[in-house]
Amino acid sequence: MRHSVLILLAGLVIASCAPKSEMDRFIDDLMAGMTLEQKIGQLNLHSSPGFISAERVTEEDENAKLLRQGLLGGIYGSGNPALLRQCQEIALESGAGIPLIFGMDVIHGHETVFPVPLALSTSWNMDLIERSARIAATEAAASGINWVFSPMVDICRDARWGRIVEGGGEDPYLGGEIARAMVYGYQGRDASVGTDEVLACVKHYALYGGAEAGRDYNSVFLSRQEALNGYMNPYKAACEAGAASYMSSFNEFEGIPASMNTWLMQDILRDSWGFDGFIVSDATAIAEEVNHGIGDLQEISARSLKAGLDMDMNSDGYIGTLKESLEEGRIKEADIDRACRRILKAKYRLGLFEDPYRYLDDARYNSTVYTQENRAAAREMARECQVLLKNDGILPLSKGAKVAVVGPLAKDSDAMKGTWAMSRKPCVTLWQGISEVSNASYAEGSWLYKDAELEDAVRHSIFRAFAPGMQIPPVHTTPQSALIAEAVAKARQADVVVACVGEVPNMNGEGASRTDISLPDAQRELLQALKATGKPVVMVLVTGRPLTLVEEDAQMDAILNVWSPGSEGGYAVADVLFGDANPSAKLTTSFPRSAGQLPLYYNHKSTGRPHPDDAPYKKFVSCYIDEVNAPLYPFGYGLSYTTYEYGPVTLSAGEMPLNGTVKASVTVTNTGSRAGDEIVQLYIHDVYATSTRPVKELKGFKKIHIETGQSVQVDFTLTKEELSYYNHDLEWVCEPGDFEIMIGPNSRDTQGAMLAVKAADAS
Ligand code: NOJ
């Protein structure tokens, strides 16, 4: 401890003697001329006038008034360069004349929409994921945006939580790789930010995906140890990749809301990981802390600032109360200065002081956004993000077959787009994609839900929230029975049925938790009627979360999970259905058999009374009376049109000195009749440790191309890093002893070899 205090003091002495950077000197000068109000103004972020739809700022706009008083540091939610230019002009003419930063929820593409993040994660292809963020950055930057509220890296083990769709799944190692790739994609790989790069905002810091019972915004109850081991790696990896900003989350952790949580923001993010960017709250999160029962807006704002939250999104807590708190001695001017400096540094890094209009170039917008090239990339990506869950041999389909395309999602462009997609361009529907390459007929087939009121509430949830009085026509005019009858008639005339079912975007994403994660009743009724025709049925599943599909797995001839595949979704799905592309994606979330199993995740701990995953009920062991412990489809699972055989796992040595390395290898052979891409996964299990460890943990993966009949040796290098974890004292340690090293095509079907790690002084 004494040692670290000395190091800290030495560091402070060195830092105070070090010459100031040009940026620091610039910001010193700038801040010296700023009033207290202007500094507080920099800490304020608002959504754009009229959020996304406004064309011009009017005199009456609340934001225009704040801008004129120098009380806004940034605006988010608009990708309209003309409007943003107008806001920038007002900002530069008023207050301290400091340019605004422009943020936006650019989550999976911008005008060109890529598959939803959970889908992208199933590609296990980091180059593809980085490229998706790179293209999104170029499109966003050409739209005037210089700061994106992405990547969302919350680990989630509970598919009831609708926002599972926005992240990379349940695994912290894979999540870390994805976080890194996304930050590189948005910001580039070095510290400079070019005009086609934007600042990333890592969210939601932290642990938002641990919401109890999968209910959005709910409290999180995790130990610090489990938080660090199971959830925090993606946030940390993003920091290592140079992420410029973080967004605090809505949830509380250890009884303190995240937006005022010193342990999360100061101790971990800044002190332990060395983050030196700025932290913004989630929208209205500061004001919402009142509901947590922590204090009034003034108290909360003061505590949030002191805990390290630099920018207030939409609560007006900072502009409304910080001055008073300063006068009352609740905060110091240095607290305000620190936050202001961090925001000014971000603007400096973006080059906004050199040219505040750097991102506002109409000509660039027209030549950069939604181009043929970007759409081709969207199609390519969507091909690689479809998980084949079941195939009795019906897929791929022949282009000569008569196909009945049936289901409420077949012609739904928004279902292809998915949640958090602000693009104004329509997406290619499943019907378009399939009918362009085959002899196809169409029927809507069913409602979404049998309960029309529920369907209305779901489909129009956003309007109902923001425009409660708005008149909306009824969701259906044709009865469900008539839709089914028509679909059955079409199915009878066809060789094969492609049933397009699942979730519309409002059924997942923010504020869209579900307790029953099966396919809605009306759609299940349709599937049963189709099955009863005796025709083969291929289920194309559009979803943003794992669903419970036991019934469908038993009945359908094939299930292709296409998620929400983006702008070119319909074409990409047709590519896979008709065999122009061989599916290779693998799940990054376990698919439960029943919602009662949730939370469900492969990297769970063993209990003192373990029970085999697929064994039936037994008294006095850890299991259920009415369901096995196993998921229906495990983490890492996904089929291909070819087959692979895994040889035994070999280690270059059975023992590894603590600071040494060992190579783990496996030979994979393509035993089928098509070339394919296989995702080879390496897991470890720490057999004895001073704290309990998960039964399996992913620690490596490789996606390899294998020609038919070819064998490829896949090697992984293991060091103590892969074998370390946060112990009970929250130290990152590798404890010598036995480790099981497992390799396989998914988290269930692995083969293992034992490795003994020897302490440094052991002979
Ligand atoms: C709330 C969401 O939680 C967050 O993800 C988003 O970035 C902000 N709103 C801004 O739209």
Coordinates of N, CA, C and O in Angstrom, one line a residue, residues 542-648:
V542 N -37.3 -14.1 -37.4 CA -36.8 -12.8 -37.2 C -37.0 -12.5 -35.7 O -38.1 -12.5 -35.2
T543 N -35.9 -12.2 -35.1 CA -35.9 -11.9 -33.6 C -34.8 -11.1 -33.2 O -33.7 -11.0 -33.8
G544 N -34.9 -10.5 -32.0 CA -33.8 -9.7 -31.4 C -33.4 -10.4 -30.1 O -32.5 -9.8 -29.4
R545 N -33.9 -11.5 -29.8 CA -33.5 -12.2 -28.5 C -33.7 -13.7 -28.7 O -34.4 -14.1 -29.7
P546 N -33.0 -14.5 -27.9 CA -33.3 -15.9 -27.9 C -34.8 -16.1 -27.6 O -35.4 -15.4 -26.7
L547 N -35.4 -17.1 -28.3 CA -36.8 -17.4 -28.0 C -36.8 -18.9 -27.5 O -35.9 -19.7 -27.7
T548 N -37.9 -19.3 -26.9 CA -38.1 -20.7 -26.5 C -38.8 -21.4 -27.7 O -39.9 -21.1 -28.0
L549 N -38.1 -22.4 -28.3 CA -38.5 -22.9 -29.5 C -38.7 -24.5 -29.5 O -38.5 -25.1 -30.5
V550 N -39.0 -25.0 -28.3 CA -39.0 -26.5 -28.2 C -40.1 -27.0 -29.2 O -39.8 -28.0 -30.0
E551 N -41.2 -26.4 -29.3 CA -42.3 -26.9 -30.2 C -41.9 -26.8 -31.6 O -42.0 -27.7 -32.4
E552 N -41.3 -25.7 -32.0 CA -40.9 -25.5 -33.4 C -39.8 -26.4 -33.8 O -39.7 -26.9 -34.9
D553 N -38.8 -26.6 -32.8 CA -37.7 -27.5 -33.1 C -38.2 -28.9 -33.4 O -37.7 -29.6 -34.3
A554 N -39.3 -29.3 -32.7 CA -39.9 -30.6 -33.0 C -40.6 -30.7 -34.3 O -40.6 -31.7 -35.0
Q555 N -41.3 -29.6 -34.7 CA -42.2 -29.6 -35.8 C -41.6 -29.2 -37.2 O -42.0 -29.7 -38.2
M556 N -40.8 -28.2 -37.1 CA -40.3 -27.6 -38.4 C -39.3 -28.4 -39.1 O -38.5 -29.2 -38.4
D557 N -39.2 -28.3 -40.4 CA -38.2 -29.1 -41.1 C -36.8 -28.4 -41.1 O -35.8 -29.0 -41.2
A558 N -36.9 -27.1 -40.9 CA -35.6 -26.3 -40.8 C -36.0 -25.0 -40.1 O -37.1 -24.5 -40.2
I559 N -35.0 -24.5 -39.3 CA -35.2 -23.2 -38.7 C -33.9 -22.4 -39.0 O -32.8 -22.8 -38.6
L560 N -34.1 -21.2 -39.6 CA -33.0 -20.3 -39.9 C -33.3 -19.0 -39.1 O -34.3 -18.3 -39.4
N561 N -32.4 -18.8 -38.2 CA -32.6 -17.5 -37.4 C -31.9 -16.4 -38.1 O -30.6 -16.4 -38.1
V562 N -32.6 -15.5 -38.6 CA -32.0 -14.4 -39.4 C -31.9 -13.1 -38.6 O -31.4 -12.1 -39.1
W563 N -32.4 -13.1 -37.4 CA -32.4 -11.9 -36.5 C -33.2 -10.7 -37.3 O -34.1 -11.0 -38.1
S564 N -32.7 -9.5 -37.1 CA -33.1 -8.4 -38.0 C -31.9 -8.1 -38.8 O -30.9 -7.5 -38.3
P565 N -31.9 -8.5 -40.1 CA -30.7 -8.5 -40.8 C -30.3 -7.3 -41.6 O -29.2 -7.2 -42.2
G566 N -31.1 -6.2 -41.5 CA -30.6 -4.9 -42.0 C -31.1 -4.6 -43.4 O -32.0 -5.2 -44.0
S567 N -30.5 -3.5 -44.0 CA -30.9 -2.9 -45.3 C -31.2 -4.0 -46.4 O -32.1 -3.9 -47.1
E568 N -30.3 -4.9 -46.5 CA -30.3 -5.8 -47.6 C -30.8 -7.2 -47.1 O -30.5 -8.2 -47.8
G569 N -31.5 -7.2 -46.0 CA -31.8 -8.4 -45.3 C -32.5 -9.5 -46.2 O -32.1 -10.7 -46.2
G570 N -33.5 -9.1 -46.9 CA -34.2 -10.1 -47.7 C -33.3 -10.8 -48.7 O -33.5 -12.0 -49.0
Y571 N -32.4 -10.0 -49.3 CA -31.5 -10.6 -50.3 C -30.6 -11.6 -49.6 O -30.3 -12.7 -50.1
A572 N -30.0 -11.2 -48.5 CA -29.1 -12.0 -47.8 C -29.7 -13.3 -47.3 O -29.1 -14.4 -47.3
V573 N -31.0 -13.2 -46.9 CA -31.7 -14.4 -46.4 C -31.9 -15.4 -47.6 O -31.7 -16.6 -47.5
A574 N -32.3 -14.8 -48.7 CA -32.5 -15.6 -49.9 C -31.1 -16.3 -50.3 O -31.1 -17.4 -50.7
D575 N -30.0 -15.6 -50.2 CA -28.7 -16.1 -50.5 C -28.5 -17.4 -49.7 O -28.0 -18.4 -50.2
V576 N -28.9 -17.4 -48.4 CA -28.7 -18.6 -47.6 C -29.7 -19.6 -47.9 O -29.4 -20.8 -48.0
L577 N -31.0 -19.2 -48.0 CA -32.0 -20.2 -48.2 C -31.8 -21.0 -49.5 O -32.0 -22.3 -49.5
F578 N -31.3 -20.4 -50.5 CA -31.1 -21.1 -51.8 C -29.7 -21.5 -52.0 O -29.3 -21.9 -53.1
G579 N -28.9 -21.4 -51.0 CA -27.5 -22.0 -51.0 C -26.5 -21.2 -51.7 O -25.3 -21.7 -51.9
D580 N -26.7 -20.0 -52.0 CA -25.6 -19.1 -52.6 C -24.6 -18.8 -51.5 O -23.5 -18.4 -51.8
A581 N -25.1 -18.9 -50.3 CA -24.1 -18.7 -49.1 C -24.4 -19.9 -48.2 O -25.5 -20.3 -48.0
N582 N -23.3 -20.3 -47.6 CA -23.4 -21.4 -46.6 C -23.4 -20.8 -45.2 O -22.4 -20.1 -44.8
P583 N -24.4 -21.1 -44.4 CA -24.5 -20.4 -43.1 C -23.3 -20.9 -42.2 O -22.9 -22.0 -42.2
S584 N -22.8 -19.9 -41.4 CA -21.7 -20.2 -40.5 C -21.8 -19.6 -39.2 O -21.0 -19.8 -38.3
A585 N -22.9 -18.8 -38.9 CA -23.0 -18.1 -37.7 C -23.3 -19.0 -36.5 O -23.8 -20.1 -36.7
K586 N -22.8 -18.6 -35.3 CA -23.1 -19.4 -34.1 C -23.6 -18.5 -33.0 O -23.1 -17.4 -32.9
L587 N -24.4 -19.1 -32.2 CA -25.1 -18.3 -31.2 C -24.1 -17.7 -30.2 O -23.1 -18.4 -29.8
T588 N -24.4 -16.5 -29.7 CA -23.6 -15.9 -28.6 C -24.5 -15.8 -27.4 O -24.1 -15.1 -26.4
T589 N -25.6 -16.4 -27.4 CA -26.5 -16.5 -26.2 C -27.1 -17.8 -26.2 O -27.5 -18.4 -27.3
S590 N -27.3 -18.4 -25.0 CA -28.0 -19.7 -24.9 C -29.5 -19.5 -25.3 O -30.1 -18.5 -24.9
F591 N -30.1 -20.4 -26.0 CA -31.5 -20.4 -26.3 C -32.2 -21.3 -25.2 O -32.0 -22.5 -25.3
P592 N -32.9 -20.8 -24.3 CA -33.5 -21.7 -23.3 C -34.6 -22.5 -23.8 O -35.2 -22.3 -24.9
R593 N -34.9 -23.6 -23.1 CA -36.1 -24.4 -23.4 C -37.4 -23.7 -22.9 O -38.4 -23.9 -23.5
S594 N -37.2 -23.1 -21.8 CA -38.4 -22.4 -21.1 C -37.9 -21.2 -20.4 O -36.7 -21.1 -19.9
A595 N -38.8 -20.2 -20.4 CA -38.4 -18.9 -19.7 C -38.1 -19.1 -18.3 O -37.4 -18.4 -17.6
G596 N -38.7 -20.2 -17.7 CA -38.4 -20.5 -16.3 C -37.0 -20.8 -16.0 O -36.6 -20.9 -14.8
Q597 N -36.2 -21.1 -17.0 CA -34.8 -21.4 -16.8 C -33.9 -20.2 -16.6 O -32.7 -20.3 -16.3
L598 N -34.5 -19.0 -16.9 CA -33.7 -17.8 -17.0 C -33.4 -17.3 -15.6 O -34.2 -17.4 -14.7
P599 N -32.2 -16.6 -15.4 CA -31.2 -16.5 -16.3 C -30.4 -17.8 -16.7 O -30.3 -18.6 -15.8
L600 N -30.1 -17.9 -17.9 CA -29.4 -19.1 -18.4 C -28.2 -18.8 -19.2 O -28.3 -18.0 -20.1
Y601 N -27.1 -19.3 -18.8 CA -25.8 -19.0 -19.5 C -24.9 -20.2 -19.4 O -24.9 -20.9 -18.3
Y602 N -24.0 -20.4 -20.4 CA -23.2 -21.6 -20.4 C -22.1 -21.5 -19.3 O -21.7 -22.5 -18.8
N603 N -21.6 -20.3 -19.0 CA -20.5 -20.2 -18.1 C -20.9 -20.0 -16.7 O -20.5 -19.1 -16.0
H604 N -21.9 -20.9 -16.3 CA -22.4 -20.8 -14.9 C -21.4 -21.6 -14.0 O -20.5 -22.3 -14.4
K605 N -21.7 -21.5 -12.7 CA -20.9 -22.2 -11.7 C -21.5 -23.6 -11.5 O -22.7 -23.8 -11.8
S606 N -20.7 -24.4 -10.8 CA -21.3 -25.7 -10.4 C -21.9 -25.5 -9.0 O -21.4 -24.7 -8.3
T607 N -23.0 -26.2 -8.7 CA -23.5 -26.1 -7.4 C -22.9 -27.2 -6.6 O -22.1 -28.0 -7.1
G608 N -23.2 -27.3 -5.3 CA -22.7 -28.5 -4.5 C -23.4 -29.7 -4.8 O -23.0 -30.8 -4.5
R609 N -24.6 -29.6 -5.5 CA -25.3 -30.8 -5.9 C -25.6 -30.7 -7.4 O -26.8 -30.5 -7.8
P610 N -24.6 -30.8 -8.2 CA -24.8 -30.6 -9.7 C -25.6 -31.8 -10.2 O -25.7 -32.9 -9.6
H611 N -26.2 -31.5 -11.4 CA -27.0 -32.6 -12.1 C -26.7 -32.4 -13.5 O -26.6 -31.3 -14.1
P612 N -26.5 -33.6 -14.3 CA -26.2 -33.4 -15.7 C -27.2 -32.6 -16.4 O -28.4 -32.7 -16.2
D613 N -26.7 -31.8 -17.4 CA -27.6 -30.8 -18.1 C -28.9 -31.4 -18.6 O -29.9 -30.8 -18.6
D614 N -28.8 -32.6 -19.2 CA -30.0 -33.2 -19.9 C -30.6 -34.3 -19.2 O -31.4 -35.0 -19.7
A615 N -30.2 -34.5 -17.9 CA -30.8 -35.6 -17.1 C -32.2 -35.2 -16.6 O -32.4 -34.0 -16.3
P616 N -33.1 -36.2 -16.4 CA -34.4 -35.9 -15.9 C -34.4 -35.5 -14.4 O -33.4 -35.7 -13.7
Y617 N -35.6 -35.1 -14.0 CA -35.7 -34.7 -12.6 C -35.3 -35.7 -11.6 O -35.6 -36.9 -11.7
K618 N -34.7 -35.2 -10.5 CA -34.3 -36.1 -9.4 C -34.3 -35.2 -8.2 O -33.9 -34.1 -8.2
K619 N -34.8 -35.8 -7.1 CA -34.9 -35.1 -5.8 C -33.5 -34.8 -5.3 O -32.6 -35.5 -5.4
F620 N -33.4 -33.6 -4.6 CA -32.2 -33.2 -3.8 C -31.0 -33.0 -4.7 O -29.8 -33.1 -4.2
V621 N -31.2 -32.7 -5.9 CA -30.0 -32.2 -6.7 C -30.5 -30.9 -7.4 O -31.7 -30.6 -7.4
S622 N -29.6 -30.2 -8.0 CA -29.9 -28.9 -8.5 C -30.6 -29.0 -9.9 O -29.9 -29.1 -10.9
C623 N -31.9 -29.0 -10.0 CA -32.6 -29.2 -11.3 C -34.1 -28.8 -11.1 O -34.4 -28.3 -10.0
Y624 N -34.8 -28.9 -12.1 CA -36.3 -28.6 -12.1 C -37.1 -29.9 -12.2 O -36.7 -30.8 -12.8
I625 N -38.3 -29.8 -11.6 CA -39.3 -30.9 -11.8 C -39.7 -31.1 -13.2 O -39.8 -32.2 -13.8
D626 N -39.9 -30.0 -13.9 CA -40.6 -30.0 -15.2 C -39.7 -29.6 -16.4 O -40.3 -29.4 -17.5
E627 N -38.5 -29.5 -16.2 CA -37.6 -29.2 -17.4 C -36.2 -29.6 -17.1 O -35.8 -29.5 -15.9
V628 N -35.4 -29.9 -18.1 CA -34.0 -30.2 -17.9 C -33.2 -28.9 -17.7 O -33.8 -27.9 -17.9
N629 N -32.0 -29.0 -17.3 CA -31.2 -27.8 -17.1 C -30.7 -27.3 -18.4 O -30.3 -26.1 -18.5
A630 N -30.5 -28.1 -19.4 CA -29.8 -27.8 -20.6 C -30.7 -26.7 -21.4 O -31.9 -26.8 -21.4
P631 N -30.0 -25.9 -22.1 CA -30.7 -25.0 -23.1 C -31.2 -25.9 -24.3 O -30.7 -27.0 -24.4
L632 N -32.0 -25.3 -25.1 CA -32.4 -26.0 -26.3 C -31.2 -25.9 -27.3 O -30.8 -26.9 -27.9
Y633 N -30.7 -24.7 -27.5 CA -29.5 -24.5 -28.3 C -28.4 -23.9 -27.5 O -28.7 -22.8 -27.0
P634 N -27.3 -24.5 -27.3 CA -26.3 -23.9 -26.4 C -25.5 -22.7 -27.1 O -25.5 -22.6 -28.3
F635 N -24.9 -22.0 -26.2 CA -23.9 -20.9 -26.6 C -22.9 -21.5 -27.6 O -22.4 -22.6 -27.4
G636 N -22.7 -20.9 -28.7 CA -21.7 -21.3 -29.6 C -22.2 -22.2 -30.7 O -21.5 -22.7 -31.6
Y637 N -23.5 -22.5 -30.6 CA -24.1 -23.5 -31.5 C -24.6 -22.9 -32.9 O -25.1 -21.8 -32.9
G638 N -24.5 -23.6 -33.9 CA -25.0 -23.2 -35.2 C -24.6 -24.2 -36.3 O -23.5 -24.8 -36.2
L639 N -25.5 -24.5 -37.2 CA -25.3 -25.6 -38.2 C -24.8 -24.9 -39.5 O -24.8 -23.7 -39.7
S640 N -24.4 -25.8 -40.4 CA -23.9 -25.4 -41.7 C -24.5 -26.3 -42.8 O -25.1 -27.4 -42.4
Y641 N -24.3 -26.0 -44.0 CA -24.7 -27.0 -45.1 C -23.7 -28.1 -45.3 O -23.9 -29.0 -46.1
T642 N -22.6 -27.9 -44.6 CA -21.6 -29.0 -44.6 C -21.4 -29.5 -43.2 O -22.1 -29.0 -42.3
T643 N -20.6 -30.5 -43.0 CA -20.4 -31.1 -41.6 C -18.9 -31.1 -41.3 O -18.0 -31.1 -42.2
Y644 N -18.6 -31.0 -40.1 CA -17.1 -30.9 -39.6 C -16.9 -32.0 -38.6 O -17.8 -32.3 -37.8
E645 N -15.7 -32.6 -38.6 CA -15.3 -33.5 -37.6 C -14.1 -33.0 -36.9 O -13.2 -32.5 -37.5
Y646 N -14.2 -33.1 -35.6 CA -13.1 -32.6 -34.7 C -12.2 -33.7 -34.2 O -12.8 -34.7 -33.7
G647 N -10.9 -33.6 -34.4 CA -10.0 -34.6 -33.9 C -9.8 -34.4 -32.4 O -10.4 -33.4 -31.8
P648 N -8.9 -35.2 -31.7 CA -8.7 -35.0 -30.3 C -7.9 -33.7 -30.0 O -7.2 -33.2 -30.9

